[in-house]
Short mmCIF file of C-alpha atoms in Angstrom, two decimals:
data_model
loop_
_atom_site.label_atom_id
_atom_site.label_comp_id
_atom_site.label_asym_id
_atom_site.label_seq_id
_atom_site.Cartn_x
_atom_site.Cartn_y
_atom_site.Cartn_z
CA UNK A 1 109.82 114.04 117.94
CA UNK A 2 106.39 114.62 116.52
CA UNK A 3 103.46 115.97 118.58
CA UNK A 4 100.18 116.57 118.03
CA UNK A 5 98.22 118.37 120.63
CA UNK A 6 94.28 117.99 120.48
CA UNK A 7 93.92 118.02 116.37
CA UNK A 8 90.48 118.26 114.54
CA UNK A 9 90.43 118.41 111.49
CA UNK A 10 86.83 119.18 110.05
CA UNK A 11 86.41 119.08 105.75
CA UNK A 12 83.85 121.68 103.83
CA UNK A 13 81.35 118.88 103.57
CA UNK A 14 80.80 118.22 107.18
CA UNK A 15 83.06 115.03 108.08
CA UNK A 16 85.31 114.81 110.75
CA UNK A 17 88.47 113.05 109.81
CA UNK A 18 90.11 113.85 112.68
CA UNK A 19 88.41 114.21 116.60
CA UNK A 20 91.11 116.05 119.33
CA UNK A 21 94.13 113.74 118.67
CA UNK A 22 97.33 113.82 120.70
CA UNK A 23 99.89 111.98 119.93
CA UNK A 24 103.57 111.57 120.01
CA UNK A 25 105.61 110.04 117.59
CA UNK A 26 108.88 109.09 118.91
CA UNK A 27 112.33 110.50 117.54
CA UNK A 28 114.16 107.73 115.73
CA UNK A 29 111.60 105.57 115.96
CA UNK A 30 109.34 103.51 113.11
CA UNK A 31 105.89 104.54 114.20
CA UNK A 32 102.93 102.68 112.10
CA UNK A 33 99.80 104.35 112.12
CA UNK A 34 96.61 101.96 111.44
CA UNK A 35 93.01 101.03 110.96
CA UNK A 36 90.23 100.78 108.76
CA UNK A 37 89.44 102.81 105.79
CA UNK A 38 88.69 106.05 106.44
CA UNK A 39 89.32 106.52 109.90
CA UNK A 40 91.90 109.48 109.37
CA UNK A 41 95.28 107.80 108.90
CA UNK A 42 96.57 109.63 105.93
CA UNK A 43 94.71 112.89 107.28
CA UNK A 44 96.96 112.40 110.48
CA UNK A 45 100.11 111.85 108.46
CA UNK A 46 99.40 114.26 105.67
CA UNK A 47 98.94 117.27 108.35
CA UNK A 48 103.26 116.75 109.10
CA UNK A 49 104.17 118.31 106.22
CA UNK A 50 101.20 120.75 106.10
CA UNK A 51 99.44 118.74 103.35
CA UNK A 52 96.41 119.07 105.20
CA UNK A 53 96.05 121.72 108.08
CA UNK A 54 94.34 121.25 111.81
CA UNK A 55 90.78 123.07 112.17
CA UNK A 56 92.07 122.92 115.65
CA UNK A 57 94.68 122.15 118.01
CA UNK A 58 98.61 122.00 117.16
CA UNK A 59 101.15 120.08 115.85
CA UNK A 60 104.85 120.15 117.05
CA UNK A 61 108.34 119.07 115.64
CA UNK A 62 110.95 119.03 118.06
CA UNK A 63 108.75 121.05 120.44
CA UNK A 64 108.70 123.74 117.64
CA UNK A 65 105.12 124.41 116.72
CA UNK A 66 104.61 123.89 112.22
CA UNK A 67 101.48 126.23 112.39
CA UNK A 68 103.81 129.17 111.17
CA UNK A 69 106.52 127.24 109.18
CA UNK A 70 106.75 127.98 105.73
CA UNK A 71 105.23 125.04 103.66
CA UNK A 72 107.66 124.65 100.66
CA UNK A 73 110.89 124.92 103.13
CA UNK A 74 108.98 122.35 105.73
CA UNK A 75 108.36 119.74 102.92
CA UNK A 76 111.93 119.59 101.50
CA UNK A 77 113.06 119.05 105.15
CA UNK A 78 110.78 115.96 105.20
CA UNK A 79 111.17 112.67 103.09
CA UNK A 80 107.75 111.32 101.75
CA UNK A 81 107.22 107.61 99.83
CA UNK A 82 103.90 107.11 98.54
CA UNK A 83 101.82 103.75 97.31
CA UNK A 84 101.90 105.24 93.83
CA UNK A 85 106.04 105.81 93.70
CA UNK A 86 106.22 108.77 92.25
CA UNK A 87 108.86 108.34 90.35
CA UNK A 88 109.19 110.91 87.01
CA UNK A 89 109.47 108.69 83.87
CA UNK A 90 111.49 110.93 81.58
CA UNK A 91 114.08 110.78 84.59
CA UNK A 92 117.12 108.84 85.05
CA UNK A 93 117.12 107.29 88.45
CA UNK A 94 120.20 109.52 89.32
CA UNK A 95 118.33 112.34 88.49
CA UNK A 96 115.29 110.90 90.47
CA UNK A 97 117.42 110.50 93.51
CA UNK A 98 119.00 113.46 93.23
CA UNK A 99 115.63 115.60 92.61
CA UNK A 100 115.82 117.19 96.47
CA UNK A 101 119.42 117.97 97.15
CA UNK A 102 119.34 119.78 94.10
CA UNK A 103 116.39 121.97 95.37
CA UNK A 104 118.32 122.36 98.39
CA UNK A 105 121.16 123.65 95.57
CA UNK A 106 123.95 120.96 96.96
CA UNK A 107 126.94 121.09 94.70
CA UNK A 108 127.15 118.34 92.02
CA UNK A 109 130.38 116.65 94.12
CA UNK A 110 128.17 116.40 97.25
CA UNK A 111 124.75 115.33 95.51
CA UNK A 112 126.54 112.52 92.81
CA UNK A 113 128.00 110.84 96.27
CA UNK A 114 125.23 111.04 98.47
CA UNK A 115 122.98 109.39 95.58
CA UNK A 116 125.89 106.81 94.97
CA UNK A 117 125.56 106.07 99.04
CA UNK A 118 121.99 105.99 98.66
CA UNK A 119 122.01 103.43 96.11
CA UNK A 120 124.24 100.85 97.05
CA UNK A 121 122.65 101.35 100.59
CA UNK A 122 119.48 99.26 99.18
CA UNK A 123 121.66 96.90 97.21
CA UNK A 124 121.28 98.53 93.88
CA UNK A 125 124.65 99.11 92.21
CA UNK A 126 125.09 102.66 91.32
CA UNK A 127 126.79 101.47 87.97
CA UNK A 128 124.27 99.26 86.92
CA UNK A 129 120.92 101.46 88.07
CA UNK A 130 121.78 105.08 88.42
CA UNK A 131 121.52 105.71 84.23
CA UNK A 132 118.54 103.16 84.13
CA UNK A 133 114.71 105.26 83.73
CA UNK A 134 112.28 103.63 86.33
CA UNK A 135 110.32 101.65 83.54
CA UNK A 136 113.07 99.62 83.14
CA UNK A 137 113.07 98.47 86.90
CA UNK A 138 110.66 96.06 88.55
CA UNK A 139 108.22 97.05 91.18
CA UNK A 140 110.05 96.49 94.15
CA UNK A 141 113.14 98.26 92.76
CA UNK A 142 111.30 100.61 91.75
CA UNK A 143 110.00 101.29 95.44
CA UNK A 144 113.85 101.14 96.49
CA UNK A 145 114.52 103.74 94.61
CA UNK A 146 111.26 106.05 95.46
CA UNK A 147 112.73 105.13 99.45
CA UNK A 148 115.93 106.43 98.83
CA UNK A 149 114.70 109.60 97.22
CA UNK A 150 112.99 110.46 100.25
CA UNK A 151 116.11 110.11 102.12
CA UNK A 152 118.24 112.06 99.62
CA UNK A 153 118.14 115.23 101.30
CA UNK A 154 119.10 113.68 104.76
CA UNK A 155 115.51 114.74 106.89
CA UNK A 156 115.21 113.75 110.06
CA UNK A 157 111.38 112.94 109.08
CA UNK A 158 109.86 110.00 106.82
CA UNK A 159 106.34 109.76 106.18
CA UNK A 160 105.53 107.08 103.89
CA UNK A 161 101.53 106.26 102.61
CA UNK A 162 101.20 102.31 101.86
CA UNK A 163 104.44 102.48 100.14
CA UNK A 164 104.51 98.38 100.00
CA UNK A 165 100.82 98.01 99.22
CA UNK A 166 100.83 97.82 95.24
CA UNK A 167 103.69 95.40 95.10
CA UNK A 168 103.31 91.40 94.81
CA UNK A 169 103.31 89.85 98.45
CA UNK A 170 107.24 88.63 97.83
CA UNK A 171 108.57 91.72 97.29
CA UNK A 172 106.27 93.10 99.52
CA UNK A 173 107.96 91.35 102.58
CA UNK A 174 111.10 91.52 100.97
CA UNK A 175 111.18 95.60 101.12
CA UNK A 176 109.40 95.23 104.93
CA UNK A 177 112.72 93.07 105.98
CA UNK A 178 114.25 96.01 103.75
CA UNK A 179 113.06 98.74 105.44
CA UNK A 180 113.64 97.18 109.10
CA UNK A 181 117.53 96.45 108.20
CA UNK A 182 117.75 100.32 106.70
CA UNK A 183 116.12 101.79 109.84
CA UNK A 184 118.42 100.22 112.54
CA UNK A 185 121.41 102.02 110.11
CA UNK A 186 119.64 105.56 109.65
CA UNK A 187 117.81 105.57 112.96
CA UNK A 188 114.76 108.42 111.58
CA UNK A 189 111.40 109.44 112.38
CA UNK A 190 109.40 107.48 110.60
CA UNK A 191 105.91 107.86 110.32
CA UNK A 192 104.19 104.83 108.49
CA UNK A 193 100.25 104.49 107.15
CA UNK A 194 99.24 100.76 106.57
CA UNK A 195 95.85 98.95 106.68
CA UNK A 196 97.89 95.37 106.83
CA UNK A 197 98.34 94.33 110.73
CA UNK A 198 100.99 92.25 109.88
CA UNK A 199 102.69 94.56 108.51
CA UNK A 200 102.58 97.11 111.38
CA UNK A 201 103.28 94.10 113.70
CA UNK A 202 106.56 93.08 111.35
CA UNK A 203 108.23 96.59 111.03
CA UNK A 204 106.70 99.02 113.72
CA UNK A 205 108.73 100.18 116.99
CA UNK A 206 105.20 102.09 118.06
CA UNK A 207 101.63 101.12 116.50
CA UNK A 208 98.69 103.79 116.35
CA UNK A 209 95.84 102.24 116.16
CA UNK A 210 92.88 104.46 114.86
CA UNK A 211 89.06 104.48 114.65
CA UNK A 212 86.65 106.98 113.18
CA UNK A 213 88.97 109.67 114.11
CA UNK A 214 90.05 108.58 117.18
CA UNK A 215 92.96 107.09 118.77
CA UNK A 216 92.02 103.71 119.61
CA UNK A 217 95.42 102.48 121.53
CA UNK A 218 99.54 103.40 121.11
CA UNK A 219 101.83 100.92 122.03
CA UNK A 220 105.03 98.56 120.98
CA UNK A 221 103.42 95.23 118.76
CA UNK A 222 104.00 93.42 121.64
CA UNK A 223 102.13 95.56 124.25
CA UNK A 224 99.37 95.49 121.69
CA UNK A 225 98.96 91.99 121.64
CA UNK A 226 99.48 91.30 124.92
CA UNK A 227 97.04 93.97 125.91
CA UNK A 228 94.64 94.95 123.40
CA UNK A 229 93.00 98.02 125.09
CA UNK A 230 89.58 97.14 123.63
CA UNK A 231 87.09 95.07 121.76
CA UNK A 232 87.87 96.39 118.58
CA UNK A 233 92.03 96.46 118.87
CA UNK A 234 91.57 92.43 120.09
CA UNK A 235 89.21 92.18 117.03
CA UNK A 236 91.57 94.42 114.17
CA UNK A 237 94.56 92.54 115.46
CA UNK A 238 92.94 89.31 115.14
CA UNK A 239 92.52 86.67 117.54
CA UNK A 240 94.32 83.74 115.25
CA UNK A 241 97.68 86.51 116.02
CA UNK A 242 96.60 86.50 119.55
CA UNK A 243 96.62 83.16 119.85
CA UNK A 244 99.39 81.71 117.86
CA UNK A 245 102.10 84.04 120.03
CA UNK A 246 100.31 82.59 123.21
CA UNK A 247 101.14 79.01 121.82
CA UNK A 248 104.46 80.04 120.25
CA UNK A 249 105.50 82.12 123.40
CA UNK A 250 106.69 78.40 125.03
CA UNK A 251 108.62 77.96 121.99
CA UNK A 252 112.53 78.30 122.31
CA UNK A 253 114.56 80.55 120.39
CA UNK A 254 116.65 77.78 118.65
CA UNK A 255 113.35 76.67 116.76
CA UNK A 256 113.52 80.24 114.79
CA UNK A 257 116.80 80.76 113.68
CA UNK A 258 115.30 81.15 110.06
CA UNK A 259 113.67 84.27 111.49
CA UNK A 260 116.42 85.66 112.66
CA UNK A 261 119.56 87.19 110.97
CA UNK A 262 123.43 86.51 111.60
CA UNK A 263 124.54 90.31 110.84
CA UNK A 264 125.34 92.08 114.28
CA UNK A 265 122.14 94.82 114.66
CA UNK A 266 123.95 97.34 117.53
CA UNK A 267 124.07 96.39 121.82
CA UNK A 268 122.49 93.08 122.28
CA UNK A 269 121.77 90.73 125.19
CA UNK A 270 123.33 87.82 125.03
CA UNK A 271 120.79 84.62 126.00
CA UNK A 272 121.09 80.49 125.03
CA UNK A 273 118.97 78.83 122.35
CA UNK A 274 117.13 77.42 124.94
CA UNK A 275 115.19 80.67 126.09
CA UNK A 276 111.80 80.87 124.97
CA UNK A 277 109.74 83.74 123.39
CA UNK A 278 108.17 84.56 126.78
CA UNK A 279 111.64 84.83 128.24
CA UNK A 280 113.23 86.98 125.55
CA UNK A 281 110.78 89.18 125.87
CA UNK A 282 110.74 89.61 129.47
CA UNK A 283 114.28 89.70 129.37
CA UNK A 284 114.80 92.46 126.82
CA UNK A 285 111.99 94.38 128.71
CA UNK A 286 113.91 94.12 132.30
CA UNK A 287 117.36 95.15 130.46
CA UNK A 288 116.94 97.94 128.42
CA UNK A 289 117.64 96.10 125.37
CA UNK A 290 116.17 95.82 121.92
CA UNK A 291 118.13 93.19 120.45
CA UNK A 292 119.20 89.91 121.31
CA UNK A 293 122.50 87.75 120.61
CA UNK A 294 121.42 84.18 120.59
CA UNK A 295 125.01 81.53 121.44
CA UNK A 296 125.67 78.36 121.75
CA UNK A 297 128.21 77.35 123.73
CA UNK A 298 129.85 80.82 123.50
CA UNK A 299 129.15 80.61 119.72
CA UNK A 300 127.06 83.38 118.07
CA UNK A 301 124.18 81.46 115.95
CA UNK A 302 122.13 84.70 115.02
CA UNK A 303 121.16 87.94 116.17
CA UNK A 304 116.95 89.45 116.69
CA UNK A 305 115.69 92.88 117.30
CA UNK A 306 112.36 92.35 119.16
CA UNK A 307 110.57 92.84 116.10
CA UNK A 308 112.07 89.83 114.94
CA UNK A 309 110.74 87.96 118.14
CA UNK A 310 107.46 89.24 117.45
CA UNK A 311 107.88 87.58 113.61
CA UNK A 312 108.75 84.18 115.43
CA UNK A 313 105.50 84.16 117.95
CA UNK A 314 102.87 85.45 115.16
CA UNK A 315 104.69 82.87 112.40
CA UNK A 316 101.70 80.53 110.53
CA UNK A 317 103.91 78.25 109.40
CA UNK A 318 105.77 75.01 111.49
CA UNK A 319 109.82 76.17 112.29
CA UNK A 320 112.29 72.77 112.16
CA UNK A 321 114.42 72.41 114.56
CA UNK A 322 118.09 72.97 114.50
#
């Protein structure tokens, strides 16, 4: 767990990125923190790892305060995935991968395995990639590669900047589905910036939602939507989202089975194709639950976390029918 306790952070030049901030960023949980430019998002993020320190106030990791921590040791403890990559060049990707756990002077046996693991657990074959430099991957692998470095050291924290932002909007959603899948297997603390609602409404298990410093509203995507706090959360979430998972919400679940996946994703509640959005949701909310197993006549059709259900209700586009 993450905790800030009444942050300011003041610059040399007068502004006030940050304005007594308390937050908690749940353990194991895909936090996305949002809003418009400048309104202290990275500043918030950045002051984790002691990139940027609190004129006042406190931050806490596992109820341990990070004032006196010593800064090198705290950042190799912490993974961090950036818009720009990051990646060195003159590098192999191995050697990329590997870049932390050798820091943290792991033993060759132990650091060739974990980057092998690493690899293959974003579907790029160690044989094929590890030797490769990162010019000769494409964007989105690229960004694979710059996530798994981050995890290379095994840290319980992730903070990750826009990581998706620069890529084209295909591989863009591809590494959000990525990135959803990877999290329900390596269950971190992730701490993710993003200016793209959809986005934090897609992957996010908690949404900040920031303004000029503040702390405009916390809450799961669906809490958000359902209950915007304000003016401006109903106007930065949009009222075209709003609205379409109003009009979806009727919708049953058998009309999105494109959404959702067929690989098991941990406990689920089991519920017929004819359930709608609204009832999922209430469902999962009254049972604990965060996933769902959707049957058919006692056969398994597909499986959604209730991100996925949030997908379905904010989808644009017309779903067929099965």
């Amino acid at each position: 767990m993450i905790r800030f306790e009444q942050v300011t952070k003041k610059f040399p030049d007068g502004t006030e990125a940050l304005k007594d901030v308390s937050v908690v960023f749940p353990t194991h949980k895909l936090t996305v923190v949002i809003g418009p430019s400048g309104c202290g998002k990275t500043t918030l993020m950045r002051m984790v790892n002691k990139l940027e320190t609190p004129t006042a106030g406190d931050i806490f990791i596992d109820e341990e305060s990070i004032t006196g921590l010593e800064e090198v040791k705290l950042r190799r403890s912490i993974g961090y995935v950036i818009q720009r990559i990051g990646l060195f060049p003159h590098m192999t990707i191995e050697d990329n991968v590997s870049l932390v756990p050798r820091l943290l002077e792991w033993d060759k046996e132990k650091t060739a395995a974990r980057v092998e693991e690493l690899l293959k657990l974003v579907g790029l074959e160690p044989e094929v990639y590890k030797e490769r430099y990162p010019l000769e991957l494409s964007g989105g692998q690229q960004q694979r590669v710059g996530v798994v470095r981050a995890l290379a050291g095994n840290p319980n924290i992730i903070l990750m900047d826009e990581p998706f932002s620069a890529l084209d909007p295909i591989s863009r959603e591809q590494l959000q589905d990525d990135l959803r899948n990877l999290q329900q297997e390596i269950q971190k603390t992730i701490v993710f910036v993003t200016h793209d609602m959809d986005e934090a409404l897609k992957i996010a298990d908690m949404v900040v939602v920031m303004r000029d410093g503040k702390i405009e509203q916390t809450g799961s995507p669906q809490e958000l939507i359902n209950e915007p706090a304000n003016d401006f959360v109903r106007s930065f979430i949009g009222l075209d989202r709003i609205n379409r998972q109003r009009t979806f919400g009727e919708r049953k679940l058998k009309e999105f089975l494109s959404v959702f996946g067929m690989e098991p994703i941990g406990d689920a509640l089991q519920v017929s194709l004819e359930t709608t959005i609204d009832e999922a949701f209430s469902k999962l909310e009254s049972s604990g639950y965060a996933n769902l197993q959707i049957v058919d006549d006692g056969r398994v059709l597909a499986y959604a976390s209730d991100r996925d259900l949030v997908k379905a209700a904010l989808r644009k586009e017309e779903v067929e029918n099965v």
